[in-house]
XYZ file of C-alpha atoms in Angstrom:
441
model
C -5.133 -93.919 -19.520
C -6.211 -90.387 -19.268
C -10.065 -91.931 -18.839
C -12.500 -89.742 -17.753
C -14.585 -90.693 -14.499
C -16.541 -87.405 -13.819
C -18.666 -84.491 -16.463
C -19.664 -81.334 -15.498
C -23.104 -79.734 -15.654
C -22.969 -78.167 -19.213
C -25.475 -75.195 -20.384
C -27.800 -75.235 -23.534
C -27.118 -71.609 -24.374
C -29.967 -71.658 -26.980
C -32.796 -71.720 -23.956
C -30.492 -71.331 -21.228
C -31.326 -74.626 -19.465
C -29.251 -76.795 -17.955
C -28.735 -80.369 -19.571
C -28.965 -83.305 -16.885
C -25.616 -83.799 -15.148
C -23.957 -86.852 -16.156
C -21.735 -88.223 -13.657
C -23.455 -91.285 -11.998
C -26.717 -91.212 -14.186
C -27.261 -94.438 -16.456
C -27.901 -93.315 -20.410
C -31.583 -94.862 -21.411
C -29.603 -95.710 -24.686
C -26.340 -96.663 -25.802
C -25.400 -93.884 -27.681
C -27.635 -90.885 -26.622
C -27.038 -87.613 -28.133
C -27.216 -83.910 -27.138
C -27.181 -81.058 -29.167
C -27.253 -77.878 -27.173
C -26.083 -74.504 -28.921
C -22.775 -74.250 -27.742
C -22.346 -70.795 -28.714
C -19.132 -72.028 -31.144
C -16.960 -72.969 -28.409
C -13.122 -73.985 -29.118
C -13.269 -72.999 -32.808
C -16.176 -75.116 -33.515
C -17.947 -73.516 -36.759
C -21.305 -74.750 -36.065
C -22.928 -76.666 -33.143
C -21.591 -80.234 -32.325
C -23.691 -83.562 -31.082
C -22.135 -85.147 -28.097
C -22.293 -88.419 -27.892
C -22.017 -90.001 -24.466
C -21.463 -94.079 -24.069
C -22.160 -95.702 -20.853
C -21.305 -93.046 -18.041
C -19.728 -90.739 -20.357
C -15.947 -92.664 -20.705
C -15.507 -90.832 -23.684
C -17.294 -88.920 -26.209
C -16.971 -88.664 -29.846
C -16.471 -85.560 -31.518
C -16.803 -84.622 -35.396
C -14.549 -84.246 -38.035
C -10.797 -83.503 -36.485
C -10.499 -79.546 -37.894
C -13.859 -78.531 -36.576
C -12.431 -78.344 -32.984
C -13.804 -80.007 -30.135
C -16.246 -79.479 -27.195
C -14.796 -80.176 -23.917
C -16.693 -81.217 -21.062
C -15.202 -80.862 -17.113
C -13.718 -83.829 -15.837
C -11.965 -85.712 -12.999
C -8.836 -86.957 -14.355
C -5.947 -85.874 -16.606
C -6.283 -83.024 -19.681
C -8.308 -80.642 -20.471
C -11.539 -78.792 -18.774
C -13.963 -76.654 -20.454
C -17.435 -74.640 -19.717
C -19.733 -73.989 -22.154
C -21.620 -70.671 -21.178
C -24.602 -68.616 -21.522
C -25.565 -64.771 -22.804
C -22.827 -62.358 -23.171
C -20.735 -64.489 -20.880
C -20.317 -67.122 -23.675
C -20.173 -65.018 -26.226
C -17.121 -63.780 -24.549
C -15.834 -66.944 -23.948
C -16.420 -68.036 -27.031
C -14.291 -65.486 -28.818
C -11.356 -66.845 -26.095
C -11.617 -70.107 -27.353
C -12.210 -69.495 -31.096
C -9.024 -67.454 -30.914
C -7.004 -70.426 -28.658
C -3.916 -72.901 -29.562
C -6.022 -74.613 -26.461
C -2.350 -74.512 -24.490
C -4.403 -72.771 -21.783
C -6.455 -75.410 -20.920
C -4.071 -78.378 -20.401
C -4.473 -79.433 -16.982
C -3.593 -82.102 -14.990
C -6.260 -82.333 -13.367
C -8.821 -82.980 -16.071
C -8.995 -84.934 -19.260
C -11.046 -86.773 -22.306
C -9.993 -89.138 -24.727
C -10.404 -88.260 -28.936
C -9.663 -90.076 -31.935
C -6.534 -88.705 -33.456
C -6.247 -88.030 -37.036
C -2.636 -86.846 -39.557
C -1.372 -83.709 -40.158
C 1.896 -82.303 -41.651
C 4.670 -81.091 -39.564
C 5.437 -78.359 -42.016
C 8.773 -77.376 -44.043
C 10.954 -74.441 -43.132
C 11.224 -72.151 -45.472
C 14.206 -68.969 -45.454
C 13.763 -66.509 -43.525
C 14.967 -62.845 -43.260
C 17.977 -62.623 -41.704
C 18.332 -59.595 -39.200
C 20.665 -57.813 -37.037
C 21.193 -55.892 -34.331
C 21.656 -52.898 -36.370
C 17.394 -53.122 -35.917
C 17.029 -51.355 -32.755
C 20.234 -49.557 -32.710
C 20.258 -46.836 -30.120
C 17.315 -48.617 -28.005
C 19.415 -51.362 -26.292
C 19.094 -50.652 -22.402
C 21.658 -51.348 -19.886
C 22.865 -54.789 -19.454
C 24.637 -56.988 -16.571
C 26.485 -60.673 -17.109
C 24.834 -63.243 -15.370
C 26.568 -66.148 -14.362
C 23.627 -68.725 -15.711
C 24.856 -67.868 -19.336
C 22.436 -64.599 -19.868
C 22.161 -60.912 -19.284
C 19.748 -58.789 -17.846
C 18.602 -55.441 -18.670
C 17.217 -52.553 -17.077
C 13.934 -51.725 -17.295
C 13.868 -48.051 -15.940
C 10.704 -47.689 -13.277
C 8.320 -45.328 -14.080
C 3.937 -45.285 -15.289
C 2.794 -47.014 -18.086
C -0.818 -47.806 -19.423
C -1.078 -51.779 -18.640
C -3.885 -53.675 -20.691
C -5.969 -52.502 -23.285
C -9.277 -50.844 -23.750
C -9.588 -52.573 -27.222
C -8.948 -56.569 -26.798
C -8.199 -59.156 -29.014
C -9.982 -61.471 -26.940
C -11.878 -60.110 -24.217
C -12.622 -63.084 -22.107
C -9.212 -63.273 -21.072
C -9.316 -60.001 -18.885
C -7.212 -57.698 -21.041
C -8.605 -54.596 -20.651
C -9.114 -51.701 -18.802
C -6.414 -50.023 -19.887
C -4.889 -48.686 -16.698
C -2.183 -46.598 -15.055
C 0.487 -48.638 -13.490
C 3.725 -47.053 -11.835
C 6.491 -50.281 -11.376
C 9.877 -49.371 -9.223
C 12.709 -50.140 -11.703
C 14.253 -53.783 -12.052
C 15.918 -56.261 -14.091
C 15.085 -58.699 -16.491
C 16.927 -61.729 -18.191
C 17.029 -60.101 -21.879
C 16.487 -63.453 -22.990
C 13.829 -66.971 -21.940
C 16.226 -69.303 -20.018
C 17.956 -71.918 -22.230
C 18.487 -75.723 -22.220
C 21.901 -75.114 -21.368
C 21.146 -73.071 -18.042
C 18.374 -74.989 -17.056
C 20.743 -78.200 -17.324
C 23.301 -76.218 -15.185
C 20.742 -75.742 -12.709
C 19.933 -79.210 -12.597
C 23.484 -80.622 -12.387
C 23.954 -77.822 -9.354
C 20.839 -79.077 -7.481
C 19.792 -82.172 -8.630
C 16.142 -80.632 -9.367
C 13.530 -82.762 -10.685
C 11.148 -81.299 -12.378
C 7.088 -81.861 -12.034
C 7.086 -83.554 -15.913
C 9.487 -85.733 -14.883
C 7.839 -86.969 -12.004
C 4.315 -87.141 -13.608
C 6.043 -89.193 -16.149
C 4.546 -87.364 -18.758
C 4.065 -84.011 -20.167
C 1.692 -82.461 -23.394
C 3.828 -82.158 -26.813
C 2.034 -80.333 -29.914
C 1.226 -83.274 -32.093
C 2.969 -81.426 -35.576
C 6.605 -81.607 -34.241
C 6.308 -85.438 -32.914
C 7.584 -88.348 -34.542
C 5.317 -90.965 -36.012
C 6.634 -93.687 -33.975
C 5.755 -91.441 -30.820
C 2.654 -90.694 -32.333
C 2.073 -94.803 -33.046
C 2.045 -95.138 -29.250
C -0.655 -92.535 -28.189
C -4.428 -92.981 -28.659
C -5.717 -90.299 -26.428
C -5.488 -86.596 -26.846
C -7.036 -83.301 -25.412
C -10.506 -83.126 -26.150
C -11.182 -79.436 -27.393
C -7.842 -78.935 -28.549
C -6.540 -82.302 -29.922
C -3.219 -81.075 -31.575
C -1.896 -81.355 -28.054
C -1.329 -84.703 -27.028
C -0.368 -86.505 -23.880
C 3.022 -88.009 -24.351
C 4.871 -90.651 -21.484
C 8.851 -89.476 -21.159
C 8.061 -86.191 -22.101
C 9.914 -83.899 -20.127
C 12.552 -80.574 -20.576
C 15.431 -83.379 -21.266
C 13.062 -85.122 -24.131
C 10.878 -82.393 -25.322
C 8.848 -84.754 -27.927
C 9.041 -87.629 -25.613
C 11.428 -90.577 -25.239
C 13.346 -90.693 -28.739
C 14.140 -86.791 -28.298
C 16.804 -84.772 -26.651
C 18.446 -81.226 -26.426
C 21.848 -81.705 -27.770
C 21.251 -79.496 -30.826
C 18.474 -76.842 -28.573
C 21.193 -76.317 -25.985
C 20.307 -72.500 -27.129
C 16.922 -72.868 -27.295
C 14.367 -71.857 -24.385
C 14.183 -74.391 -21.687
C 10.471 -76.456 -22.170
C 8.069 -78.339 -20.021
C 8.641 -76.879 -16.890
C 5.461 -76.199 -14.774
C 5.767 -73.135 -12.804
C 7.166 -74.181 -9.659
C 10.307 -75.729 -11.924
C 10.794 -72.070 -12.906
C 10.666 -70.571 -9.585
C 13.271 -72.563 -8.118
C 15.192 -72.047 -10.989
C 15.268 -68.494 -10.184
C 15.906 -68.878 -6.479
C 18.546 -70.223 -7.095
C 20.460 -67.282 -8.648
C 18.813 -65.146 -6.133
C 16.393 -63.906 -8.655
C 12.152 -64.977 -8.901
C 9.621 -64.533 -11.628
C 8.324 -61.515 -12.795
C 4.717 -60.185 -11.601
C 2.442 -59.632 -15.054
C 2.795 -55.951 -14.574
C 6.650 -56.414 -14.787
C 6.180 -58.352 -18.031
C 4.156 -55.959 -19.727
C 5.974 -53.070 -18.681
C 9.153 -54.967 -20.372
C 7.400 -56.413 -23.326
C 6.476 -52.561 -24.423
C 10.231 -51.724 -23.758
C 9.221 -48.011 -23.486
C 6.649 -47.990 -26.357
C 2.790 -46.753 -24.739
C -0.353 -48.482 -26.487
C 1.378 -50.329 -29.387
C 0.338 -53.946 -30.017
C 3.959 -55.443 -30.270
C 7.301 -54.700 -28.426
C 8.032 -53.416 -31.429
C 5.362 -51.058 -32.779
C 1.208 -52.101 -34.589
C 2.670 -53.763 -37.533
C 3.060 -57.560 -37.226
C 6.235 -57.889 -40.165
C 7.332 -53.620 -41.009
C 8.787 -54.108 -44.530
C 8.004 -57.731 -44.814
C 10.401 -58.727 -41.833
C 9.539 -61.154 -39.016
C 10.516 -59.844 -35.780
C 8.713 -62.932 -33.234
C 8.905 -66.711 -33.796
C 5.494 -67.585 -34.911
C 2.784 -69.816 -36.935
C 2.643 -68.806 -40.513
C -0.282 -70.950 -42.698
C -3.047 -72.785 -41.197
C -3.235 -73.511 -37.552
C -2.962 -76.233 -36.918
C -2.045 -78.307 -39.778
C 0.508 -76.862 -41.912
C 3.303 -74.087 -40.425
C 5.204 -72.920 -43.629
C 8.329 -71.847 -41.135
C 8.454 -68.100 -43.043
C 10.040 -66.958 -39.803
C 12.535 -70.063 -40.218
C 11.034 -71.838 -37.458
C 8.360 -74.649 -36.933
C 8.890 -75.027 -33.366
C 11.200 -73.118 -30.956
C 14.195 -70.667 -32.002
C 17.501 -70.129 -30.700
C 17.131 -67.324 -28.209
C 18.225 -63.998 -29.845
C 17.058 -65.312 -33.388
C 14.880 -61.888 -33.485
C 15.356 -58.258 -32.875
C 15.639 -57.041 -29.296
C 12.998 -54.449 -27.980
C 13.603 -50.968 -27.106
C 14.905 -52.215 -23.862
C 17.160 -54.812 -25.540
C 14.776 -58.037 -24.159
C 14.433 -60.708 -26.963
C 11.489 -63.020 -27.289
C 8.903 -60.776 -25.197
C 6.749 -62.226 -27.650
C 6.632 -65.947 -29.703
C 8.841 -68.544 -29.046
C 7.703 -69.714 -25.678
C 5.230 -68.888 -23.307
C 6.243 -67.564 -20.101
C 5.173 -68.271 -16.569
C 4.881 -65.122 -14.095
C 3.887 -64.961 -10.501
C 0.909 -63.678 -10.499
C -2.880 -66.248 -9.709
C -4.707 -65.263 -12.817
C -8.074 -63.152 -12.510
C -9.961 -61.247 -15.422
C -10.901 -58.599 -12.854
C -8.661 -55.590 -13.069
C -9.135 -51.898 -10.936
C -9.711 -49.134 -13.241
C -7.534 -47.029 -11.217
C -3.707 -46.155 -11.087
C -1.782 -48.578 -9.075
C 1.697 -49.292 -8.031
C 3.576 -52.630 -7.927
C 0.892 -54.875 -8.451
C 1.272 -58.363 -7.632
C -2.523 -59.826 -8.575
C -4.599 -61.729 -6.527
C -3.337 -63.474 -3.348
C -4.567 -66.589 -4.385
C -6.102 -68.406 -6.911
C -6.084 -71.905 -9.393
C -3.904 -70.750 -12.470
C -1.155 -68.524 -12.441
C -0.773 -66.002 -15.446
C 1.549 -66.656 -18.284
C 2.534 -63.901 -20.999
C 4.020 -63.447 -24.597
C 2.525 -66.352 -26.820
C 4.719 -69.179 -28.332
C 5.774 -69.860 -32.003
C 2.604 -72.191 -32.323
C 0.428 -68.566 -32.100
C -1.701 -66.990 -34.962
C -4.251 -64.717 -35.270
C -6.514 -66.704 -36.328
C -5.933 -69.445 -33.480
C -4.488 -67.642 -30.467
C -4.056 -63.986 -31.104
C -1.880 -63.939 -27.903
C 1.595 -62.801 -29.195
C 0.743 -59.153 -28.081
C 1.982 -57.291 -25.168
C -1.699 -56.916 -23.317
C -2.789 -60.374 -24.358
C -2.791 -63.074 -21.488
C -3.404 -66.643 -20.853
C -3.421 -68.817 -17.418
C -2.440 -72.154 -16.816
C -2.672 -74.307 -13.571
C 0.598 -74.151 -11.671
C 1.766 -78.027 -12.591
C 1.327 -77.562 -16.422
C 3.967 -78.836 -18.261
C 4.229 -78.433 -22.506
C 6.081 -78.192 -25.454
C 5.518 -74.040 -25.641
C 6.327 -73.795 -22.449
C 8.968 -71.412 -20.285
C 10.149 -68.420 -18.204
C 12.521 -65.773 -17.356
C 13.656 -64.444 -14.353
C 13.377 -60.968 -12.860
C 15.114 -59.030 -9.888
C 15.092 -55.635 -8.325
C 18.486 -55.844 -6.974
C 21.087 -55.035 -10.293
C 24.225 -57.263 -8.670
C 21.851 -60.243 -8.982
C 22.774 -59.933 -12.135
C 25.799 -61.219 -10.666
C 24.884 -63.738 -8.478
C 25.680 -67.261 -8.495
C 24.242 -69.708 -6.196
C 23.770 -67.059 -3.871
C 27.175 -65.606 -3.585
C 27.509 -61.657 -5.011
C 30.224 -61.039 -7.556
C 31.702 -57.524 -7.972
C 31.012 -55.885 -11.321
C-alpha cells in the first residue's frame, strides 16, 4: 500500500549537480546513502542522509520532528523537489513554513515509520460576540442550504503583498485589482448542508470512491492509528487513512452527528463545485476570496486588522503550542469549530481565515501581472487549483498561511481532514435559490 515504484531526479544544491536518477538503476549496495545539501527542505534543521533499499521502495528518514525529505514518485502521497540557488532558498522558506497539507497528492507517495504524539487538551477560550464588529456587518440574504450570503460591494483593492510570509508561494506583487460586486456564503459550508446535498443528489464524493482520504494524525484514534503503517513522507503528521471520507472524517469509527455545524471535510474540489451548482452558485475565483477575506480593510495581514489576538482575544481557529505535537486548544479548538465560533469581518464573512481551508477556482501559478486588472480568473489551465484562508492546524511557525495574501495549491482530487469551501455568486436572488428554482425575497 501506498509503495512507491518511481523517484525523481533530485539536485545536490551544495555543487549544483544532479544525483543519478533512481528509478530502474540497481544500488551497488544494500543500503547506499546520499547526502546532498538539501537547502533545509520541509522543516528539516540540518541536511538529511537518504537511504535508498533495493530500487528505492522506501527510504528512511531521521528522527520523526526533524521533518522529512520527499522525493517525486509514481503512486499515492506526497511529491517534493529539492532545488538549487535562490530558487531553493525560496522554496525552502515554503516548506519550512508548511503543515505539508499542500503537498498531499494522489498521485504520489512514500512510506515512513510513524512515531506518538499527543492530541492535545482544550483549554477555555474567550468567549466573543457579535457586539465585535458592530456596525461592519454587510448585507445579508437567506439561503435555502442553511446559510447566508453577504455582499461584498465591487470596487479596487490591492491583491497580494509586496512583503510575503513565504515567498515561494507567489504572494506578491501587490497589485490593483477592480472585482464587479457579488455574494458570498458568510460562512464554510457545514456537515449538515453538505448531507442535504447528498440526500438531494445522491453525490458521491472523490474520498469516497478512492476509499480513502489523508486525516492529521493528532485528532485520530489509536485503534485507527494501530491499522496504518505508512504516512506522507515530508510531512508525516498526515496520514493515509481507508474509510476516510466527509461522513467519517478520522476514518471508519468516526462520524458527524455532533459536527453537523461544523465545516463540511474531505471533499476534493470537484465535490465542492457540484455542491455549488447545485444551488445555482460556483466557487469563488482567488481574487474574490481575497477581496472578501479583507472585508474592506487595504494592506492589513488579517480580516481583521495586523494583530494576530488585539487584547489577548482569538478571532481565527488555529494551532496554539508546538506544531505538530501538542495544540493547547487556547482558541477552544484542536480541530475544526462550529462555523460562527469567531468574529465576523467587516463584511460580516466568518472563518475567512482558520478553520478549514478553502478550495477556489482558480489553476494555481506563482506568476502574477504587476498591473491593474479586472475580474481575474488565473490561468486557463494548470495541475493544482488554488486554495485560501489556512485551517486550525496553521501556525507561524509551521504554515504561516492564515493571512489574507497567503496561498497554497492542491491537486484537484485532494481530499483531507482541513479541508473545504464556500460558494460565491454574482446574481443576489441566488441567495435564494434552491435546486435551481428562484424564490422571491
Amino acid at each position: 500500500m501506498y509503495k512507491s515504484s518511481k523517484a525523481s531526479i533530485i539536485i545536490d544544491c551544495e555543487d549544483k549537480t544532479l544525483l543519478p536518477e533512481l528509478e530502474d538503476r540497481p544500488l551497488s549496495s544494500p543500503e547506499e546513502d546520499f547526502t546532498p545539501h538539501i537547502c533545509h527542505l520541509c522543516c528539516c534543521p540540518e541536511p538529511m542522509k537518504i537511504s535508498a533499499r533495493g530500487r528505492l521502495q522506501f527510504f528512511q528518514p531521521g528522527p520523526l520532528k526533524r521533518g522529512f525529505l520527499g522525493l517525486s514518485f509514481a503512486h499515492t502521497g506526497l511529491c517534493l523537489e529539492a532545488l538549487c540557488g535562490a530558487d531553493a532558498q525560496s522554496h525552502a522558506q515554503s516548506e519550512a513554513s508548511s503543515c505539508g497539507c499542500g503537498k498531499l497528492k494522489r498521485a504520489a507517495g512514500v512510506e515512513a515509520s510513524l512515531g506518538e504524539r499527543g492530541d492535545g487538551t482544550a483549554a477555555p477560550a474567550v468567549k466573543y460576540s457579535a457586539s465585535v464588529n458592530d456596525g461592519k456587518t454587510g448585507e445579508t440574504r437567506p439561503d435555502p442550504g442553511g446559510s447566508e450570503m453577504a455582499m461584498v460591494p465591487g470596487g479596487q483593492f490591492l491583491m497580494g503583498t509586496d512583503s510575503p510570509g513565504i515567498p515561494a508561494d507567489g504572494e506578491g506583487p501587490q497589485r490593483p485589482v477592480h472585482i464587479q460586486t457579488f455574494y458570498m456564503d458568510v460562512q464554510e459550508v457545514t456537515n449538515q448542508q453538505f448531507w442535504t446535498f447528498v440526500n438531494a443528489t445522491g453525490h458521491i464524493t472523490e474520498a469516497e470512491k478512492f476509499g480513502d482520504s489523508f486525516v492529521f494524525e493528532g485528532i485520530l484514534s489509536e485503534a485507527v492509528k494501530s491499522e496504518i503503517s505508512q504516512a506522507v513522507a515530508a510531512a508525516p503528521w498526515w496520514l493515509p487513512v481507508k474509510g476516510a471520507d466527509w461522513r467519517h472524517p478520522e476514518g471508519k469509527d468516526s462520524d458527524i452527528m455532533d459536527r453537523l455545524d461544523h465545516p463540511v471535510l474531505h471533499v476534493s474540489w470537484a465535490d465542492a463545485a457540484a455542491y455549488c451548482s447545485w444551488l445555482q452558485k460556483r466557487l469563488p475565483t482567488e481574487a474574490e476570496w481575497e477581496m472578501a477575506c479583507r472585508g474592506g480593510l487595504q494592506d492589513r495581514l488579517y480580516p481583521w486588522g495586523n494583530k494576530l489576538t488585539p487584547k489577548g482575544q482569538h478571532y481565527a481557529n488555529l494551532w496554539q503550542g508546538e506544531f505538530p505535537s501538542e495544540n493547547s486548544g487556547e482558541d477552544g479548538f484542536v480541530r475544526t469549530a462550529p462555523v460562527r465560533s469567531f468574529p465576523p469581518n467587516g463584511l460580516g464573512l466568518y472563518d475567512m481565515v482558520g478553520n478549514a481551508w478553502e478550495w477556489t477556482s482558480d489553476w494555481w501559478t506563482v506568476h502574477h501581472s504587476n498591473g491593474p486588472e479586472t475580474n481575474p480568473t488565473g490561468p486557463t489551465s494548470g495541475s493544482d487549483k488554488v486554495k485560501k484562508g489556512g485551517s486550525y492546524m496553521c501556525h507561524k511557525s509551521y504554515c504561516y498561511r492564515y493571512r489574507c495574501a497567503a496561498r497554497s495549491q492542491n491537486t484537484p482530487d485532494s481530499t483531507a481532514s482541513n479541508l473545504g469551501f464556500r460558494c460565491v455568486s454574482r446574481d443576489p436572488r441566488r441567495g435564494c435559490s434552491w435546486s435551481g428554482v428562484g424564490l422571491e425575497d
